[in-house]
Short mmCIF file of C-alpha atoms in Angstrom, two decimals:
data_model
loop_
_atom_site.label_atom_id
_atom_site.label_comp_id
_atom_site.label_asym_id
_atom_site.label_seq_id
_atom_site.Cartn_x
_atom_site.Cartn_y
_atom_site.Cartn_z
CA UNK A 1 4.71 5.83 2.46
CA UNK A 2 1.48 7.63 2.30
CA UNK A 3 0.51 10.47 4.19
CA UNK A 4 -2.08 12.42 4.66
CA UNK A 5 -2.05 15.96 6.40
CA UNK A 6 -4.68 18.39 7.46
CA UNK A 7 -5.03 21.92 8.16
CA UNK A 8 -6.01 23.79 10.10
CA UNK A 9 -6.17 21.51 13.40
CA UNK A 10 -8.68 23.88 14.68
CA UNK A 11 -11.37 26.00 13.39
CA UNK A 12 -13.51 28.16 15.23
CA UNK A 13 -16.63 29.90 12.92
CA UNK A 14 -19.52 31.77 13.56
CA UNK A 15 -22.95 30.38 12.20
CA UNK A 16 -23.38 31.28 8.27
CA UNK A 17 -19.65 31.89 8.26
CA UNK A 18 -18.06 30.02 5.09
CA UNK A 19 -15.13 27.97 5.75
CA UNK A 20 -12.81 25.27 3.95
CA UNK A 21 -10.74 22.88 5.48
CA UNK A 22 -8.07 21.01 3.61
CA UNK A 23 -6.34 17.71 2.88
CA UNK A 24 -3.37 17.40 1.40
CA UNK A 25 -2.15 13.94 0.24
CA UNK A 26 0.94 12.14 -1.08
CA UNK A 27 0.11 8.63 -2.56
CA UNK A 28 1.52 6.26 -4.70
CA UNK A 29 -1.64 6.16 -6.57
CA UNK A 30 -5.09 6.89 -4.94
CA UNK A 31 -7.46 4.32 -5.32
CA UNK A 32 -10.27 6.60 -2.88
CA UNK A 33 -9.93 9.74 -1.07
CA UNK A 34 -12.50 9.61 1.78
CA UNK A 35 -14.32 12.51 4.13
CA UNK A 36 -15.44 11.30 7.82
CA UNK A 37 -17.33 13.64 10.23
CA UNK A 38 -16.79 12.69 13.62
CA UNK A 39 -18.84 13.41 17.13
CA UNK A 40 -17.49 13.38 20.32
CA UNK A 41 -17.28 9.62 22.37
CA UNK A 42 -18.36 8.10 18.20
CA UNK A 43 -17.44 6.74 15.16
CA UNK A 44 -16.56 8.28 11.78
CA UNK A 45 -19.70 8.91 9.94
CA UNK A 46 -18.62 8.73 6.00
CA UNK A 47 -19.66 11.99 4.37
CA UNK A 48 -17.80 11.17 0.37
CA UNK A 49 -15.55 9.00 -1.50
CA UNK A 50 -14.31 11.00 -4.62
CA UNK A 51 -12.00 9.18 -6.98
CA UNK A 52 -10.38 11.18 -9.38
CA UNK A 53 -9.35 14.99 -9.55
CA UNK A 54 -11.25 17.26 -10.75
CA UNK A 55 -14.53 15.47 -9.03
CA UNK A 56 -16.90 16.98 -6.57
CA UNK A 57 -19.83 16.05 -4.28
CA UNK A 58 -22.04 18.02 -2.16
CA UNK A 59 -24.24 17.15 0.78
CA UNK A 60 -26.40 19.76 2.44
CA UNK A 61 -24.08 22.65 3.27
CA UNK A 62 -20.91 20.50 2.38
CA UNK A 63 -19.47 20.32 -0.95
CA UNK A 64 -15.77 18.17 -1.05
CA UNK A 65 -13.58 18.70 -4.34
CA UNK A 66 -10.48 16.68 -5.60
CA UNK A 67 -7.54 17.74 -7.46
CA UNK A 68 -4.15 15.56 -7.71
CA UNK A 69 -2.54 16.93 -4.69
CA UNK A 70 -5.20 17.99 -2.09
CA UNK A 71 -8.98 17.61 -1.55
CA UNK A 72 -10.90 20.75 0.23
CA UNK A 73 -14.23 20.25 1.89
CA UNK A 74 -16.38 23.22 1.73
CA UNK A 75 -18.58 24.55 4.48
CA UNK A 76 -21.40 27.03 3.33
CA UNK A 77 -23.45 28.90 6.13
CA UNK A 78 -22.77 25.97 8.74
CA UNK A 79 -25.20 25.88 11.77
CA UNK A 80 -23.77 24.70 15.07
CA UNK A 81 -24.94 20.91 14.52
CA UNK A 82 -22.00 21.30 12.01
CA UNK A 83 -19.28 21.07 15.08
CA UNK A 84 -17.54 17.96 14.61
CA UNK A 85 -13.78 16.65 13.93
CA UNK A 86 -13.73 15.87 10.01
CA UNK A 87 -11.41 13.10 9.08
CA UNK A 88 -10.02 12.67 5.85
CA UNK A 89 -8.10 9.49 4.72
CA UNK A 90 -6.82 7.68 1.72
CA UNK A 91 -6.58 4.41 0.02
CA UNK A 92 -3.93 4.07 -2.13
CA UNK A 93 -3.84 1.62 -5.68
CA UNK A 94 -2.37 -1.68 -4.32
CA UNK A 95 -2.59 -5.41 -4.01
CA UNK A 96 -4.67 -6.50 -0.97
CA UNK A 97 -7.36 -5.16 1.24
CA UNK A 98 -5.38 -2.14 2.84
CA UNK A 99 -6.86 -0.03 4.98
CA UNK A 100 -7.17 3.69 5.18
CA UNK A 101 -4.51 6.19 6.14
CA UNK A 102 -5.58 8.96 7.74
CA UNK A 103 -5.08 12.72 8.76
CA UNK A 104 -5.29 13.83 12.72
CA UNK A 105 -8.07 15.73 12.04
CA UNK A 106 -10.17 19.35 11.67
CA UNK A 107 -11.64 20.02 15.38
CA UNK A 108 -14.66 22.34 13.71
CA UNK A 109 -16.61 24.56 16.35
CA UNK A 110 -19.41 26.55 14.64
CA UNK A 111 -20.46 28.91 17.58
CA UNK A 112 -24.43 30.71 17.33
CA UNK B 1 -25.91 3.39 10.84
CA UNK B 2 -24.52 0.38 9.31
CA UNK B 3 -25.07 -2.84 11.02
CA UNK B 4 -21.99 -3.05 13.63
CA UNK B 5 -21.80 -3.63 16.83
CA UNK B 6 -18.76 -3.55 19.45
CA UNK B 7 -18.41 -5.07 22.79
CA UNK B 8 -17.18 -4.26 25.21
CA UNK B 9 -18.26 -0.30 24.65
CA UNK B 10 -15.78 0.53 28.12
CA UNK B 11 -12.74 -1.30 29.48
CA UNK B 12 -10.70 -1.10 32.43
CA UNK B 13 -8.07 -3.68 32.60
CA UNK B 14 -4.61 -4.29 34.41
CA UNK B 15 -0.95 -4.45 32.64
CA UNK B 16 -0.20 -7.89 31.90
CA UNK B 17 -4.18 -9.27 31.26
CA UNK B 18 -5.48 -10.63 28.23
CA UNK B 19 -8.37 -8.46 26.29
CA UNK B 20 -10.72 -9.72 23.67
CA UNK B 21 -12.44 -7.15 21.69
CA UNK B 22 -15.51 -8.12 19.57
CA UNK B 23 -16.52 -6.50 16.32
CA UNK B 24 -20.33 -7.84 14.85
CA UNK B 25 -21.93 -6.96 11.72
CA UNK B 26 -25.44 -7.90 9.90
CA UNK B 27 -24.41 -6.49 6.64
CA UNK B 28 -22.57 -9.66 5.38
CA UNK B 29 -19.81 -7.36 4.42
CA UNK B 30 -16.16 -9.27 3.07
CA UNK B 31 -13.62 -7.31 4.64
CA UNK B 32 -13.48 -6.28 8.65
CA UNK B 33 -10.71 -3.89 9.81
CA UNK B 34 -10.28 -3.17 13.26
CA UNK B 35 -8.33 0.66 13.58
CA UNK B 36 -7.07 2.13 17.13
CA UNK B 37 -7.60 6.15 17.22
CA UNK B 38 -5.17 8.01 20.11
CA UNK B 39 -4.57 11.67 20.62
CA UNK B 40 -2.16 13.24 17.75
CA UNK B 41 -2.27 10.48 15.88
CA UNK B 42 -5.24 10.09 13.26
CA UNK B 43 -7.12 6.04 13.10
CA UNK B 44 -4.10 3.85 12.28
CA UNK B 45 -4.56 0.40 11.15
CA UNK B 46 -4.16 -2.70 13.57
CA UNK B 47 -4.98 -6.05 11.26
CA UNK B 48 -8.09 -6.25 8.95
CA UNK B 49 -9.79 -9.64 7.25
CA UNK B 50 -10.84 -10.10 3.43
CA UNK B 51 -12.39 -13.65 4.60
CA UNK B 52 -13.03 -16.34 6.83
CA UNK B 53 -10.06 -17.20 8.40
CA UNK B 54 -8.22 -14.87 5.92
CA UNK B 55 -6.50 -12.14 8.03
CA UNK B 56 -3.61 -9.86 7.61
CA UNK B 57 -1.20 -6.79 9.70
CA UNK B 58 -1.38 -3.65 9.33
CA UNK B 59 0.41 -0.74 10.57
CA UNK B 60 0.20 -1.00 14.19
CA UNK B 61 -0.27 -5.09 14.55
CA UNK B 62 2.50 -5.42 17.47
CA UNK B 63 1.15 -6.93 20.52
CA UNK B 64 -2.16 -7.54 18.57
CA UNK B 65 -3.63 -10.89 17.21
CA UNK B 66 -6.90 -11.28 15.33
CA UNK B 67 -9.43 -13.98 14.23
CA UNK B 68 -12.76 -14.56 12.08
CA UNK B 69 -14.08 -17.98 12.38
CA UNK B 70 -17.44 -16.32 10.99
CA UNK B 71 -18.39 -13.59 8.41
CA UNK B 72 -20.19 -11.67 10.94
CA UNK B 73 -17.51 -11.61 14.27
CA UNK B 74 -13.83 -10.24 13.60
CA UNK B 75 -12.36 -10.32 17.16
CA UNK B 76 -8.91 -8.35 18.48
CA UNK B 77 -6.70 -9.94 21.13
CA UNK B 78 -4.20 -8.36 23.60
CA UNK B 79 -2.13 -10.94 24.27
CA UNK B 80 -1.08 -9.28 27.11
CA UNK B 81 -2.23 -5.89 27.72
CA UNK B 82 0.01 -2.64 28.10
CA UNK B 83 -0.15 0.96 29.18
CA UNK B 84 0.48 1.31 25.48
CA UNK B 85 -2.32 0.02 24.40
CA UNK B 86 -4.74 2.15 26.20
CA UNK B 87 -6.94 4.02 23.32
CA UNK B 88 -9.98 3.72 21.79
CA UNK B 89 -10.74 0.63 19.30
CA UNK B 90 -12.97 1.40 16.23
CA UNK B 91 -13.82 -1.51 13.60
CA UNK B 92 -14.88 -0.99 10.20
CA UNK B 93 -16.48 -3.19 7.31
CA UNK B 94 -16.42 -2.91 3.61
CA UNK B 95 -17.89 -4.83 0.79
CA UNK B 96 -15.05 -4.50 -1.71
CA UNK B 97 -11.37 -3.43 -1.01
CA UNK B 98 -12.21 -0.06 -2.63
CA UNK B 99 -15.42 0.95 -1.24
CA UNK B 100 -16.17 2.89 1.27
CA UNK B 101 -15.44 1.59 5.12
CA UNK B 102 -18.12 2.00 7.91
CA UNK B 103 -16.82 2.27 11.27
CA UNK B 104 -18.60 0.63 14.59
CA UNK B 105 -19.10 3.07 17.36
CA UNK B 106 -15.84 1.86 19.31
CA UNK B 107 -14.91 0.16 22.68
CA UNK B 108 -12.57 2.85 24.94
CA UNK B 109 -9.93 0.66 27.07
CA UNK B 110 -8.08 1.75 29.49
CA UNK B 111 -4.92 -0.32 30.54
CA UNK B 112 -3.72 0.34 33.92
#
């Protein structure tokens, strides 16, 4: 069964404090390991897909790496507007259209 | 924002009640998911689509039933509604099994 679990729940920063939060994964094979920021009372907003360890992608102040056992999403400086719940989630190798499994969740508060 | 709509956006309904939920999208995407997101619990999947008429469970499909009779509408059913089913419905579209999904901005229901 694939799982997906992140830490920490919570994370409480000041602004320009650098943070990472983490995803740790167990998969039969991963087809796509996928980054979500969500607002309150919305949907995920897809931030990456990275498919293979060892690969990286950055976005403004977020950067999200990949190795075989975990994926880390990188916060540098964040302003407030960075305060979200980031969702991570996995598609494994497989016949079909499967879905994504998911973690619960990083609650991220970046205070001024 | 990708091209998907959901409606009803709120729902208040009594135990024992049938509820359709319906997911549109203008992107002409292939495959429709439709995901239910409750507290401790990351998204978990309820049935998706790859097709017309071509639909298939997922994790959490109990007491759910699903139908596309067009590319653009995927719609959920509660058969009969339950306190258990309170949460908050998010759909999500793809163009190929392993691309990335975009998620509609949800419909809340409430099950009394």
């Amino acid at each position: 069964e694939d799982q997906v679990t992140q830490s920490p729940e919570a994370l409480r920063l000041q602004e320009g404090e650098s943070s990472s939060l983490n995803c740790s994964y167990t998969v039969s094979g991963l087809r796509g390991l996928f980054w979500y920021r969500q607002d309150p009372g919305k949907g995920p907003e897809f931030l990456f897909t990275l498919y293979s360890a060892g690969e990286e992608k950055e976005k403004e102040r977020l950067k999200a790496t990949l190795t075989k056992k975990e994926s880390f999403l990188h916060i540098t400086a964040p302003k407030p507007e960075d305060s979200a719940t980031y969702l991570c989630a996995v598609q494994a190798v497989g016949g079909g259209a499967d879905g994504l499994t998911f973690g619960k969740g990083t609650h991220l508060i970046i205070q001024p | 924002d990708a091209g998907i709509t959901q409606s009803p956006r709120h729902k208040v309904t009594e135990t024992g009640t049938p509820v359709t939920l319906r997911c549109h999208q203008t992107e002409n995407h292939r495959y429709m998911y439709w995901y239910r997101q409750d507290p401790g619990h990351g998204l978990r999947l309820i049935h998706y689509s790859y097709g017309v008429k071509d639909t298939d469970k997922g994790e959490v499909s109990d007491g759910y039933s699903v139908s596309r009779s067009k590319t653009e509408d995927f719609l959920l059913t509660l058969e009969s509604a339950t306190s258990s089913q309170t949460s908050v419905y998010f759909c999500a579209i793809s163009d190929y099994t392993e691309e990335t999904q975009y998620f509609g901005p949800g419909t809340r229901l409430l099950v009394l």
